[in-house]
mmCIF file of C-alpha atoms and ligand atoms in Angstrom:
data_model
loop_
_atom_site.group_PDB
_atom_site.id
_atom_site.type_symbol
_atom_site.label_atom_id
_atom_site.label_comp_id
_atom_site.label_asym_id
_atom_site.label_seq_id
_atom_site.Cartn_x
_atom_site.Cartn_y
_atom_site.Cartn_z
ATOM 1 C CA UNK Z 1 0.155 -0.112 -0.054
ATOM 2 C CA UNK Z 2 1.094 3.494 -0.683
ATOM 3 C CA UNK Z 3 1.812 5.315 2.554
ATOM 4 C CA UNK Z 4 1.231 8.947 3.690
ATOM 5 C CA UNK Z 5 4.428 10.651 5.568
ATOM 6 C CA UNK Z 6 5.569 13.829 6.961
ATOM 7 C CA UNK Z 7 8.860 14.658 5.383
ATOM 8 C CA UNK Z 8 11.526 17.479 5.291
ATOM 9 C CA UNK Z 9 11.820 18.432 1.374
ATOM 10 C CA UNK Z 10 13.878 20.939 -0.216
ATOM 11 C CA UNK Z 11 11.717 22.703 -2.869
ATOM 12 C CA UNK Z 12 14.616 25.023 -4.336
ATOM 13 C CA UNK Z 13 18.164 25.782 -3.412
ATOM 14 C CA UNK Z 14 18.488 28.381 -0.659
ATOM 15 C CA UNK Z 15 14.845 28.494 -0.181
ATOM 16 C CA UNK Z 16 13.713 27.454 3.589
ATOM 17 C CA UNK Z 17 13.408 23.831 4.145
ATOM 18 C CA UNK Z 18 9.797 22.733 4.254
ATOM 19 C CA UNK Z 19 7.774 20.093 5.870
ATOM 20 C CA UNK Z 20 5.221 18.451 3.874
ATOM 21 C CA UNK Z 21 2.971 15.367 3.320
ATOM 22 C CA UNK Z 22 4.324 12.953 0.828
ATOM 23 C CA UNK Z 23 3.400 9.735 -0.538
ATOM 24 C CA UNK Z 24 5.534 6.741 -0.276
ATOM 25 C CA UNK Z 25 4.597 3.741 -2.856
ATOM 26 C CA UNK Z 26 5.251 -0.041 -1.619
ATOM 27 C CA UNK Z 27 8.628 -1.643 -2.194
ATOM 28 C CA UNK Z 28 9.153 -3.310 -5.798
ATOM 29 C CA UNK Z 29 11.620 -6.304 -6.189
ATOM 30 C CA UNK Z 30 14.526 -6.079 -3.763
ATOM 31 C CA UNK Z 31 13.244 -3.146 -1.837
ATOM 32 C CA UNK Z 32 11.996 -2.557 1.598
ATOM 33 C CA UNK Z 33 9.792 0.114 3.057
ATOM 34 C CA UNK Z 34 10.679 1.353 6.604
ATOM 35 C CA UNK Z 35 8.971 3.340 9.251
ATOM 36 C CA UNK Z 36 11.486 5.696 10.636
ATOM 37 C CA UNK Z 37 11.988 6.050 14.198
ATOM 38 C CA UNK Z 38 14.879 8.635 14.064
ATOM 39 C CA UNK Z 39 17.121 10.585 11.516
ATOM 40 C CA UNK Z 40 20.320 12.663 12.088
ATOM 41 C CA UNK Z 41 20.574 16.099 10.668
ATOM 42 C CA UNK Z 42 23.877 16.093 8.696
ATOM 43 C CA UNK Z 43 25.699 19.064 7.076
ATOM 44 C CA UNK Z 44 25.268 17.197 3.866
ATOM 45 C CA UNK Z 45 21.396 17.543 3.922
ATOM 46 C CA UNK Z 46 21.948 21.431 4.473
ATOM 47 C CA UNK Z 47 24.337 21.446 1.559
ATOM 48 C CA UNK Z 48 22.016 19.874 -0.928
ATOM 49 C CA UNK Z 49 19.461 22.355 0.284
ATOM 50 C CA UNK Z 50 21.809 25.295 -0.689
ATOM 51 C CA UNK Z 51 23.067 23.681 -3.677
ATOM 52 C CA UNK Z 52 26.544 23.116 -2.411
ATOM 53 C CA UNK Z 53 25.785 19.473 -3.181
ATOM 54 C CA UNK Z 54 24.088 19.777 -6.493
ATOM 55 C CA UNK Z 55 21.148 17.343 -6.019
ATOM 56 C CA UNK Z 56 18.319 18.470 -7.963
ATOM 57 C CA UNK Z 57 15.404 19.607 -6.154
ATOM 58 C CA UNK Z 58 12.508 18.718 -5.133
ATOM 59 C CA UNK Z 59 14.343 16.465 -2.856
ATOM 60 C CA UNK Z 60 13.469 14.610 0.257
ATOM 61 C CA UNK Z 61 16.321 14.934 2.683
ATOM 62 C CA UNK Z 62 17.896 12.773 4.996
ATOM 63 C CA UNK Z 63 20.342 9.901 4.813
ATOM 64 C CA UNK Z 64 21.059 9.191 8.750
ATOM 65 C CA UNK Z 65 18.060 7.174 9.559
ATOM 66 C CA UNK Z 66 16.973 4.174 11.751
ATOM 67 C CA UNK Z 67 13.637 2.532 11.802
ATOM 68 C CA UNK Z 68 11.617 -0.877 11.360
ATOM 69 C CA UNK Z 69 10.900 -2.760 8.269
ATOM 70 C CA UNK Z 70 7.072 -2.539 7.396
ATOM 71 C CA UNK Z 71 7.026 -4.221 4.210
ATOM 72 C CA UNK Z 72 9.322 -6.078 1.901
ATOM 73 C CA UNK Z 73 9.331 -6.383 -2.005
ATOM 74 C CA UNK Z 74 9.597 -9.576 -3.946
ATOM 75 C CA UNK Z 75 13.061 -11.254 -3.809
ATOM 76 C CA UNK Z 76 13.860 -9.766 -0.374
ATOM 77 C CA UNK Z 77 14.881 -12.885 1.943
ATOM 78 C CA UNK Z 78 16.972 -11.236 4.707
ATOM 79 C CA UNK Z 79 14.496 -9.153 6.190
ATOM 80 C CA UNK Z 80 10.999 -9.209 7.400
ATOM 81 C CA UNK Z 81 8.351 -6.909 8.896
ATOM 82 C CA UNK Z 82 9.422 -5.696 12.306
ATOM 83 C CA UNK Z 83 13.201 -5.852 11.733
ATOM 84 C CA UNK Z 84 15.269 -3.016 12.949
ATOM 85 C CA UNK Z 85 17.539 -1.509 10.595
ATOM 86 C CA UNK Z 86 19.895 1.485 9.753
ATOM 87 C CA UNK Z 87 20.114 3.290 6.661
ATOM 88 C CA UNK Z 88 23.052 3.470 4.354
ATOM 89 C CA UNK Z 89 23.584 6.115 1.877
ATOM 90 C CA UNK Z 90 25.767 4.279 -0.497
ATOM 91 C CA UNK Z 91 24.078 2.232 -3.187
ATOM 92 C CA UNK Z 92 26.058 -0.832 -4.110
ATOM 93 C CA UNK Z 93 25.349 -3.602 -6.602
ATOM 94 C CA UNK Z 94 27.642 -6.162 -4.910
ATOM 95 C CA UNK Z 95 29.102 -7.461 -8.163
ATOM 96 C CA UNK Z 96 31.026 -4.783 -9.957
ATOM 97 C CA UNK Z 97 34.909 -4.663 -9.728
ATOM 98 C CA UNK Z 98 34.999 -2.252 -6.665
ATOM 99 C CA UNK Z 99 32.296 -4.111 -4.719
ATOM 100 C CA UNK Z 100 34.013 -7.333 -5.266
ATOM 101 C CA UNK Z 101 37.460 -5.445 -4.151
ATOM 102 C CA UNK Z 102 35.664 -4.401 -0.662
ATOM 103 C CA UNK Z 103 35.024 -0.700 -1.772
ATOM 104 C CA UNK Z 104 31.484 -0.454 -2.162
ATOM 105 C CA UNK Z 105 31.454 3.272 -1.777
ATOM 106 C CA UNK Z 106 33.051 3.332 -5.115
ATOM 107 C CA UNK Z 107 30.497 1.108 -6.781
ATOM 108 C CA UNK Z 108 30.449 1.889 -10.569
ATOM 109 C CA UNK Z 109 26.970 0.167 -11.374
ATOM 110 C CA UNK Z 110 24.344 2.130 -9.184
ATOM 111 C CA UNK Z 111 26.134 4.974 -7.455
ATOM 112 C CA UNK Z 112 25.438 7.120 -10.129
ATOM 113 C CA UNK Z 113 21.798 7.071 -9.201
ATOM 114 C CA UNK Z 114 22.463 9.692 -6.482
ATOM 115 C CA UNK Z 115 18.956 11.055 -6.191
ATOM 116 C CA UNK Z 116 16.892 8.375 -6.861
ATOM 117 C CA UNK Z 117 16.729 4.169 -5.919
ATOM 118 C CA UNK Z 118 19.567 2.481 -7.689
ATOM 119 C CA UNK Z 119 17.107 1.620 -10.733
ATOM 120 C CA UNK Z 120 17.006 5.294 -11.474
ATOM 121 C CA UNK Z 121 13.238 5.902 -10.489
ATOM 122 C CA UNK Z 122 11.617 7.077 -7.168
ATOM 123 C CA UNK Z 123 9.051 5.875 -4.911
ATOM 124 C CA UNK Z 124 8.315 9.186 -3.598
ATOM 125 C CA UNK Z 125 5.621 11.703 -4.860
ATOM 126 C CA UNK Z 126 4.033 15.110 -3.336
ATOM 127 C CA UNK Z 127 0.559 15.932 -2.823
ATOM 128 C CA UNK Z 128 0.030 16.770 -6.592
ATOM 129 C CA UNK Z 129 1.526 13.475 -7.700
ATOM 130 C CA UNK Z 130 4.797 15.147 -8.852
ATOM 131 C CA UNK Z 131 7.917 12.834 -8.360
ATOM 132 C CA UNK Z 132 10.350 13.607 -5.515
ATOM 133 C CA UNK Z 133 13.946 12.993 -5.772
ATOM 134 C CA UNK Z 134 15.580 11.315 -2.519
ATOM 135 C CA UNK Z 135 18.956 12.340 -1.040
ATOM 136 C CA UNK Z 136 21.302 9.673 -2.088
ATOM 137 C CA UNK Z 137 18.868 6.684 -2.409
ATOM 138 C CA UNK Z 138 17.517 7.425 0.981
ATOM 139 C CA UNK Z 139 15.167 10.287 1.709
ATOM 140 C CA UNK Z 140 14.666 9.175 5.333
ATOM 141 C CA UNK Z 141 13.902 12.583 6.811
ATOM 142 C CA UNK Z 142 10.420 11.261 6.638
ATOM 143 C CA UNK Z 143 7.982 9.191 8.610
ATOM 144 C CA UNK Z 144 8.314 6.281 5.716
ATOM 145 C CA UNK Z 145 10.805 5.739 3.031
ATOM 146 C CA UNK Z 146 11.144 2.847 0.487
ATOM 147 C CA UNK Z 147 14.793 1.847 -0.135
ATOM 148 C CA UNK Z 148 16.759 -0.884 -2.247
ATOM 149 C CA UNK Z 149 17.564 -3.617 0.448
ATOM 150 C CA UNK Z 150 21.321 -3.004 -0.032
ATOM 151 C CA UNK Z 151 20.486 0.477 1.693
ATOM 152 C CA UNK Z 152 19.692 -0.994 4.974
ATOM 153 C CA UNK Z 153 21.791 -2.907 7.344
ATOM 154 C CA UNK Z 154 20.212 -4.722 10.476
ATOM 155 C CA UNK Z 155 20.812 -3.402 14.028
ATOM 156 C CA UNK Z 156 20.406 -5.503 17.171
ATOM 157 C CA UNK Z 157 17.756 -4.470 19.748
ATOM 158 C CA UNK Z 158 20.121 -3.206 22.526
ATOM 159 C CA UNK Z 159 21.031 0.017 20.664
ATOM 160 C CA UNK Z 160 18.394 2.955 21.110
ATOM 161 C CA UNK Z 161 17.167 4.053 17.627
ATOM 162 C CA UNK Z 162 18.217 7.911 17.914
ATOM 163 C CA UNK Z 163 21.626 6.608 18.631
ATOM 164 C CA UNK Z 164 21.800 3.807 15.920
ATOM 165 C CA UNK Z 165 20.768 6.422 13.327
ATOM 166 C CA UNK Z 166 23.893 8.317 13.541
ATOM 167 C CA UNK Z 167 25.953 5.162 12.744
ATOM 168 C CA UNK Z 168 24.260 5.657 9.241
ATOM 169 C CA UNK Z 169 26.479 8.752 8.313
ATOM 170 C CA UNK Z 170 28.514 10.685 10.917
ATOM 171 C CA UNK Z 171 29.917 7.676 12.908
ATOM 172 C CA UNK Z 172 30.684 5.469 10.049
ATOM 173 C CA UNK Z 173 32.057 8.433 7.718
ATOM 174 C CA UNK Z 174 34.205 9.841 10.778
ATOM 175 C CA UNK Z 175 35.504 6.683 12.469
ATOM 176 C CA UNK Z 176 35.924 4.771 9.083
ATOM 177 C CA UNK Z 177 37.875 7.519 7.757
ATOM 178 C CA UNK Z 178 40.425 6.671 10.646
ATOM 179 C CA UNK Z 179 40.019 2.802 10.665
ATOM 180 C CA UNK Z 180 39.501 2.241 7.105
ATOM 181 C CA UNK Z 181 40.874 4.866 4.941
ATOM 182 C CA UNK Z 182 43.925 6.306 6.938
ATOM 183 C CA UNK Z 183 44.368 3.015 8.636
ATOM 184 C CA UNK Z 184 46.003 5.233 11.274
ATOM 185 C CA UNK Z 185 48.949 3.452 13.175
ATOM 186 C CA UNK Z 186 48.784 3.406 17.132
ATOM 187 C CA UNK Z 187 51.056 6.160 18.430
ATOM 188 C CA UNK Z 188 50.570 8.464 15.487
ATOM 189 C CA UNK Z 189 49.769 12.173 16.005
ATOM 190 C CA UNK Z 190 46.567 13.619 14.265
ATOM 191 C CA UNK Z 191 44.788 16.890 13.569
ATOM 192 C CA UNK Z 192 41.230 17.325 12.980
ATOM 193 C CA UNK Z 193 39.718 20.504 11.469
ATOM 194 C CA UNK Z 194 35.990 20.844 12.197
ATOM 195 C CA UNK Z 195 34.549 19.068 15.362
ATOM 196 C CA UNK Z 196 31.007 18.729 14.253
ATOM 197 C CA UNK Z 197 28.867 15.618 13.873
ATOM 198 C CA UNK Z 198 31.587 13.999 11.634
ATOM 199 C CA UNK Z 199 34.700 15.457 12.985
ATOM 200 C CA UNK Z 200 33.871 14.566 16.486
ATOM 201 C CA UNK Z 201 34.030 10.969 15.196
ATOM 202 C CA UNK Z 202 37.163 11.387 13.331
ATOM 203 C CA UNK Z 203 38.337 12.369 16.948
ATOM 204 C CA UNK Z 204 36.955 9.350 18.812
ATOM 205 C CA UNK Z 205 38.109 7.225 16.148
ATOM 206 C CA UNK Z 206 41.595 8.411 16.606
ATOM 207 C CA UNK Z 207 41.424 7.817 20.353
ATOM 208 C CA UNK Z 208 40.085 4.411 19.833
ATOM 209 C CA UNK Z 209 42.804 3.429 17.074
ATOM 210 C CA UNK Z 210 45.514 4.420 19.747
ATOM 211 C CA UNK Z 211 46.445 7.920 18.515
ATOM 212 C CA UNK Z 212 48.874 9.337 21.119
ATOM 213 C CA UNK Z 213 48.264 13.163 20.477
ATOM 214 C CA UNK Z 214 44.902 14.550 18.719
ATOM 215 C CA UNK Z 215 44.464 18.227 18.069
ATOM 216 C CA UNK Z 216 41.018 19.687 17.363
ATOM 217 C CA UNK Z 217 40.525 22.692 15.546
ATOM 218 C CA UNK Z 218 37.256 24.572 15.201
ATOM 219 C CA UNK Z 219 35.923 28.064 15.329
ATOM 220 C CA UNK Z 220 33.737 27.439 18.330
ATOM 221 C CA UNK Z 221 34.997 27.164 21.894
ATOM 222 C CA UNK Z 222 32.109 25.085 22.640
ATOM 223 C CA UNK Z 223 32.921 22.461 19.918
ATOM 224 C CA UNK Z 224 36.313 22.169 21.196
ATOM 225 C CA UNK Z 225 35.153 21.741 24.562
ATOM 226 C CA UNK Z 226 32.976 18.759 23.335
ATOM 227 C CA UNK Z 227 35.934 17.628 21.379
ATOM 228 C CA UNK Z 228 38.129 16.970 24.450
ATOM 229 C CA UNK Z 229 35.100 14.726 25.774
ATOM 230 C CA UNK Z 230 35.540 12.623 22.653
ATOM 231 C CA UNK Z 231 39.454 12.228 22.964
ATOM 232 C CA UNK Z 232 41.017 15.333 21.823
ATOM 233 C CA UNK Z 233 44.375 15.894 23.682
ATOM 234 C CA UNK Z 234 44.679 19.607 22.536
ATOM 235 C CA UNK Z 235 42.502 22.168 21.078
ATOM 236 C CA UNK Z 236 43.433 25.189 18.690
ATOM 237 C CA UNK Z 237 40.886 27.986 17.577
ATOM 238 C CA UNK Z 238 40.708 28.098 13.904
ATOM 239 C CA UNK Z 239 42.347 30.943 12.250
ATOM 240 C CA UNK Z 240 45.269 31.615 9.809
ATOM 241 C CA UNK Z 241 47.957 30.848 12.405
ATOM 242 C CA UNK Z 242 46.187 27.523 13.497
ATOM 243 C CA UNK Z 243 48.698 25.208 11.291
ATOM 244 C CA UNK Z 244 51.474 27.157 13.165
ATOM 245 C CA UNK Z 245 50.147 26.188 16.385
ATOM 246 C CA UNK Z 246 49.421 22.624 15.468
ATOM 247 C CA UNK Z 247 53.132 22.184 14.168
ATOM 248 C CA UNK Z 248 54.210 23.568 17.642
ATOM 249 C CA UNK Z 249 52.053 21.029 19.499
ATOM 250 C CA UNK Z 250 52.867 17.901 17.327
ATOM 251 C CA UNK Z 251 56.161 18.646 15.679
ATOM 252 C CA UNK Z 252 54.366 18.015 12.496
ATOM 253 C CA UNK Z 253 51.474 15.623 12.383
ATOM 254 C CA UNK Z 254 51.195 12.145 10.970
ATOM 255 C CA UNK Z 255 47.731 12.574 9.930
ATOM 256 C CA UNK Z 256 45.363 15.647 9.227
ATOM 257 C CA UNK Z 257 41.590 15.301 8.569
ATOM 258 C CA UNK Z 258 39.668 17.886 6.932
ATOM 259 C CA UNK Z 259 35.990 17.884 8.202
ATOM 260 C CA UNK Z 260 34.720 21.112 6.739
ATOM 261 C CA UNK Z 261 34.511 20.954 3.138
ATOM 262 C CA UNK Z 262 36.861 23.635 2.140
ATOM 263 C CA UNK Z 263 39.874 23.970 -0.063
ATOM 264 C CA UNK Z 264 41.440 26.700 2.104
ATOM 265 C CA UNK Z 265 40.798 24.343 5.244
ATOM 266 C CA UNK Z 266 42.495 21.320 3.279
ATOM 267 C CA UNK Z 267 45.529 23.697 2.793
ATOM 268 C CA UNK Z 268 45.639 24.339 6.446
ATOM 269 C CA UNK Z 269 45.494 20.712 7.106
ATOM 270 C CA UNK Z 270 48.479 20.116 4.768
ATOM 271 C CA UNK Z 271 50.349 22.781 6.350
ATOM 272 C CA UNK Z 272 49.917 20.705 9.673
ATOM 273 C CA UNK Z 273 51.659 17.780 8.353
ATOM 274 C CA UNK Z 274 55.242 16.416 9.204
ATOM 275 C CA UNK Z 275 57.408 14.441 7.004
ATOM 276 C CA UNK Z 276 55.517 11.421 5.977
ATOM 277 C CA UNK Z 277 52.108 12.612 6.929
ATOM 278 C CA UNK Z 278 48.778 12.362 5.146
ATOM 279 C CA UNK Z 279 45.753 14.468 4.862
ATOM 280 C CA UNK Z 280 42.490 12.801 4.723
ATOM 281 C CA UNK Z 281 39.666 14.909 2.918
ATOM 282 C CA UNK Z 282 36.174 14.015 4.546
ATOM 283 C CA UNK Z 283 34.288 17.487 4.378
ATOM 284 C CA UNK Z 284 32.404 17.600 0.815
ATOM 285 C CA UNK Z 285 33.434 21.003 -0.724
ATOM 286 C CA UNK Z 286 31.525 22.716 -3.471
ATOM 287 C CA UNK Z 287 32.300 21.577 -6.956
ATOM 288 C CA UNK Z 288 34.152 24.528 -8.009
ATOM 289 C CA UNK Z 289 36.424 24.707 -5.003
ATOM 290 C CA UNK Z 290 40.159 24.150 -5.501
ATOM 291 C CA UNK Z 291 43.097 23.034 -3.166
ATOM 292 C CA UNK Z 292 46.630 24.315 -3.769
ATOM 293 C CA UNK Z 293 49.520 22.542 -2.741
ATOM 294 C CA UNK Z 294 53.348 22.651 -3.210
ATOM 295 C CA UNK Z 295 53.773 19.847 -5.429
ATOM 296 C CA UNK Z 296 57.671 19.086 -4.646
ATOM 297 C CA UNK Z 297 56.534 18.449 -0.982
ATOM 298 C CA UNK Z 298 54.423 15.463 -2.049
ATOM 299 C CA UNK Z 299 57.559 13.384 -3.183
ATOM 300 C CA UNK Z 300 60.338 15.145 -1.148
ATOM 301 C CA UNK Z 301 58.544 14.593 2.132
ATOM 302 C CA UNK Z 302 56.654 11.618 1.134
ATOM 303 C CA UNK Z 303 53.298 13.473 2.067
ATOM 304 C CA UNK Z 304 50.208 12.449 0.751
ATOM 305 C CA UNK Z 305 46.594 13.339 0.145
ATOM 306 C CA UNK Z 306 43.416 11.503 -0.307
ATOM 307 C CA UNK Z 307 39.585 11.405 0.035
ATOM 308 C CA UNK Z 308 37.466 9.255 2.365
ATOM 309 C CA UNK Z 309 33.757 8.649 1.308
ATOM 310 C CA UNK Z 310 31.426 7.465 3.966
ATOM 311 C CA UNK Z 311 34.511 6.271 6.006
ATOM 312 C CA UNK Z 312 35.463 3.736 3.123
ATOM 313 C CA UNK Z 313 32.527 1.385 4.521
ATOM 314 C CA UNK Z 314 31.587 -2.037 4.040
ATOM 315 C CA UNK Z 315 28.248 -1.272 5.834
ATOM 316 C CA UNK Z 316 27.279 -4.954 6.827
ATOM 317 C CA UNK Z 317 30.975 -5.356 8.053
ATOM 318 C CA UNK Z 318 31.571 -2.145 9.678
ATOM 319 C CA UNK Z 319 28.196 -1.281 11.394
ATOM 320 C CA UNK Z 320 28.475 -4.429 13.878
ATOM 321 C CA UNK Z 321 32.094 -3.500 14.515
ATOM 322 C CA UNK Z 322 30.862 -0.015 15.635
ATOM 323 C CA UNK Z 323 27.992 -1.205 17.743
ATOM 324 C CA UNK Z 324 30.410 -3.527 19.354
ATOM 325 C CA UNK Z 325 32.851 -0.583 20.134
ATOM 326 C CA UNK Z 326 29.508 1.101 21.788
ATOM 327 C CA UNK Z 327 28.765 -1.869 23.747
ATOM 328 C CA UNK Z 328 32.167 -1.945 25.078
ATOM 329 C CA UNK Z 329 32.059 1.658 26.065
ATOM 330 C CA UNK Z 330 34.721 2.991 23.811
ATOM 331 C CA UNK Z 331 32.620 4.575 21.012
ATOM 332 C CA UNK Z 332 30.671 7.419 22.383
ATOM 333 C CA UNK Z 333 27.065 7.664 20.986
ATOM 334 C CA UNK Z 334 24.946 8.968 23.724
ATOM 335 C CA UNK Z 335 26.933 12.207 23.925
ATOM 336 C CA UNK Z 336 26.689 12.721 20.257
ATOM 337 C CA UNK Z 337 22.915 13.504 20.418
ATOM 338 C CA UNK Z 338 22.992 17.172 21.648
ATOM 339 C CA UNK Z 339 19.248 17.792 20.617
ATOM 340 C CA UNK Z 340 16.044 16.052 19.818
ATOM 341 C CA UNK Z 341 13.342 17.459 17.314
ATOM 342 C CA UNK Z 342 9.913 16.417 15.856
ATOM 343 C CA UNK Z 343 9.702 16.192 12.016
ATOM 344 C CA UNK Z 344 7.517 19.443 12.227
ATOM 345 C CA UNK Z 345 10.826 21.083 13.766
ATOM 346 C CA UNK Z 346 13.296 20.210 10.838
ATOM 347 C CA UNK Z 347 13.521 23.538 9.873
ATOM 348 C CA UNK Z 348 14.770 24.585 13.234
ATOM 349 C CA UNK Z 349 17.171 21.667 13.429
ATOM 350 C CA UNK Z 350 19.049 22.918 10.373
ATOM 351 C CA UNK Z 351 18.985 26.550 11.679
ATOM 352 C CA UNK Z 352 20.529 25.158 14.897
ATOM 353 C CA UNK Z 353 23.132 23.058 12.968
ATOM 354 C CA UNK Z 354 24.086 26.103 10.766
ATOM 355 C CA UNK Z 355 24.524 28.053 14.029
ATOM 356 C CA UNK Z 356 26.884 25.529 15.358
ATOM 357 C CA UNK Z 357 24.472 24.536 18.159
ATOM 358 C CA UNK Z 358 24.817 20.950 17.827
ATOM 359 C CA UNK Z 359 27.191 18.057 18.134
ATOM 360 C CA UNK Z 360 24.325 16.271 16.355
ATOM 361 C CA UNK Z 361 20.743 17.001 16.172
ATOM 362 C CA UNK Z 362 18.326 14.064 15.448
ATOM 363 C CA UNK Z 363 14.471 14.070 14.232
ATOM 364 C CA UNK Z 364 12.478 11.635 16.270
ATOM 365 C CA UNK Z 365 9.362 10.163 14.758
ATOM 366 C CA UNK Z 366 6.376 9.460 16.926
HETATM 367 P P1 NAD T 1 28.578 20.233 11.207
HETATM 368 O O1 NAD T 1 28.198 21.295 10.788
HETATM 369 O O2 NAD T 1 28.146 19.372 12.206
HETATM 370 O O3 NAD T 1 30.108 20.633 11.612
HETATM 371 C C1 NAD T 1 31.091 21.372 10.896
HETATM 372 C C2 NAD T 1 32.245 22.093 11.945
HETATM 373 O O4 NAD T 1 33.269 22.726 11.225
HETATM 374 C C3 NAD T 1 31.493 22.837 12.972
HETATM 375 O O5 NAD T 1 32.013 22.618 14.211
HETATM 376 C C4 NAD T 1 32.023 24.423 12.676
HETATM 377 O O6 NAD T 1 32.132 25.133 13.714
HETATM 378 C C5 NAD T 1 33.575 23.804 12.068
HETATM 379 N N1 NAD T 1 34.012 24.882 11.137
HETATM 380 C C6 NAD T 1 33.615 25.563 10.149
HETATM 381 N N2 NAD T 1 34.377 26.185 9.468
HETATM 382 C C7 NAD T 1 35.649 26.018 10.233
HETATM 383 C C8 NAD T 1 37.115 26.387 9.851
HETATM 384 N N3 NAD T 1 37.458 27.176 8.889
HETATM 385 N N4 NAD T 1 38.101 25.619 10.720
HETATM 386 C C9 NAD T 1 37.825 24.749 11.375
HETATM 387 N N5 NAD T 1 36.594 24.500 11.771
HETATM 388 C C10 NAD T 1 35.625 25.118 11.072
HETATM 389 O O7 NAD T 1 29.037 19.549 9.941
HETATM 390 P P2 NAD T 1 29.315 17.871 9.793
HETATM 391 O O8 NAD T 1 27.818 17.141 9.547
HETATM 392 O O9 NAD T 1 30.239 17.378 10.717
HETATM 393 O O10 NAD T 1 29.830 17.708 8.320
HETATM 394 C C11 NAD T 1 31.222 18.225 8.215
HETATM 395 C C12 NAD T 1 31.677 18.042 6.530
HETATM 396 O O11 NAD T 1 31.560 16.659 6.196
HETATM 397 C C13 NAD T 1 30.350 18.423 5.730
HETATM 398 O O12 NAD T 1 31.343 19.132 4.798
HETATM 399 C C14 NAD T 1 29.760 17.257 5.347
HETATM 400 O O13 NAD T 1 29.107 17.677 3.773
HETATM 401 C C15 NAD T 1 30.937 16.397 5.194
HETATM 402 N N6 NAD T 1 30.477 15.219 5.113
HETATM 403 C C16 NAD T 1 31.326 14.385 4.356
HETATM 404 C C17 NAD T 1 30.843 12.842 4.329
HETATM 405 C C18 NAD T 1 31.776 12.036 3.532
HETATM 406 O O14 NAD T 1 31.248 10.861 2.974
HETATM 407 N N7 NAD T 1 33.027 12.203 3.039
HETATM 408 C C19 NAD T 1 29.694 12.286 5.011
HETATM 409 C C20 NAD T 1 29.009 13.183 5.801
HETATM 410 C C21 NAD T 1 29.303 14.457 5.850
HETATM 411 ZN ZN1 ZN T 2 25.806 12.825 6.345
#
């Protein structure tokens, strides 16, 4: 059956985000419909609403959801109604060379479908029957959503839904950037630019991986305070002199993580590195943004620069690992949720994020 859902929708770039009633079609082959319990508010949703991420509107926002399966389509064998799941915003075919290489975030078969389901169509329509795009195969800032079965991952009963949701983007992206992409060695030094929802998870990823020094850089004193709670050993207020301060503290960092989404910050991160150091770019910059680095310093000092998408996730392998770390008390999830909102309050949740008020804001559905 088609379901009616309240959803956060971007109607046009740089217009206020609206909450409207949408129609969600039942699952087709290899799809599931879920009833959302929680959805985190990520800076990438805001970037899509402002056109920094150029997803064409109208667009149902949300890619960090947790909920329960309410209907399964033909061919779905691993899930049934009542199962608890988290969403994964990376569409993967499971058979291409990248999926086979354990790098589904690079899947070349279906990942080009960034605002539809993997087959290029959508299950979402507005009140007038017009199709609505969905954020990265998800669109889960809504009471219901129909997704491809490869975009959901099971979660056990012991993790509350508002915390489980965050694993679907911020936690996987941040901790994965450390574990999977950087493969940070114990005893390393690291600097993290941007201590928001993603950066805080890079910081705790560095702590869990055994970094001996973790410097957080942010423009907000409050964020730096939270960064210490997540494992930062030192903090530096963001300005032009930040790289000099970080070099003084670390003697030149082994790893520098950019979690803001600006070439200028990537350059600062690069300037923090010691010999042999690597910058990991996590922030999503506008399309025309450029980063300038001194070419000779790459070979002469064996420095590196690389990107990390969704923490190089293998969702069904990595999500359970993360929940194990939460159960063991190493991964902080409770502390990440700084504010809870209803779906009607979604516009305020975005305003609060923009104003830097939240570690992570989470929408809770009744
Ligand atoms: P957020 O708004 O929660 O946090 C951003 C933080 O950066 C804030 O604390 C802010 O004060 C700080 N900041 C802003 N300008 C700064 C500067 N010049 N120097 C240092 N700090 C600065 O955002 P978020 O949800 O944590 O997302 C961060 C970035 O990561 C965004 O660009 C988002 O699109 C991106 N992202 C990437 C992936 C991925 O797969 N690579 C996944 C999710 C989000
Ligand atoms: Zn996100």
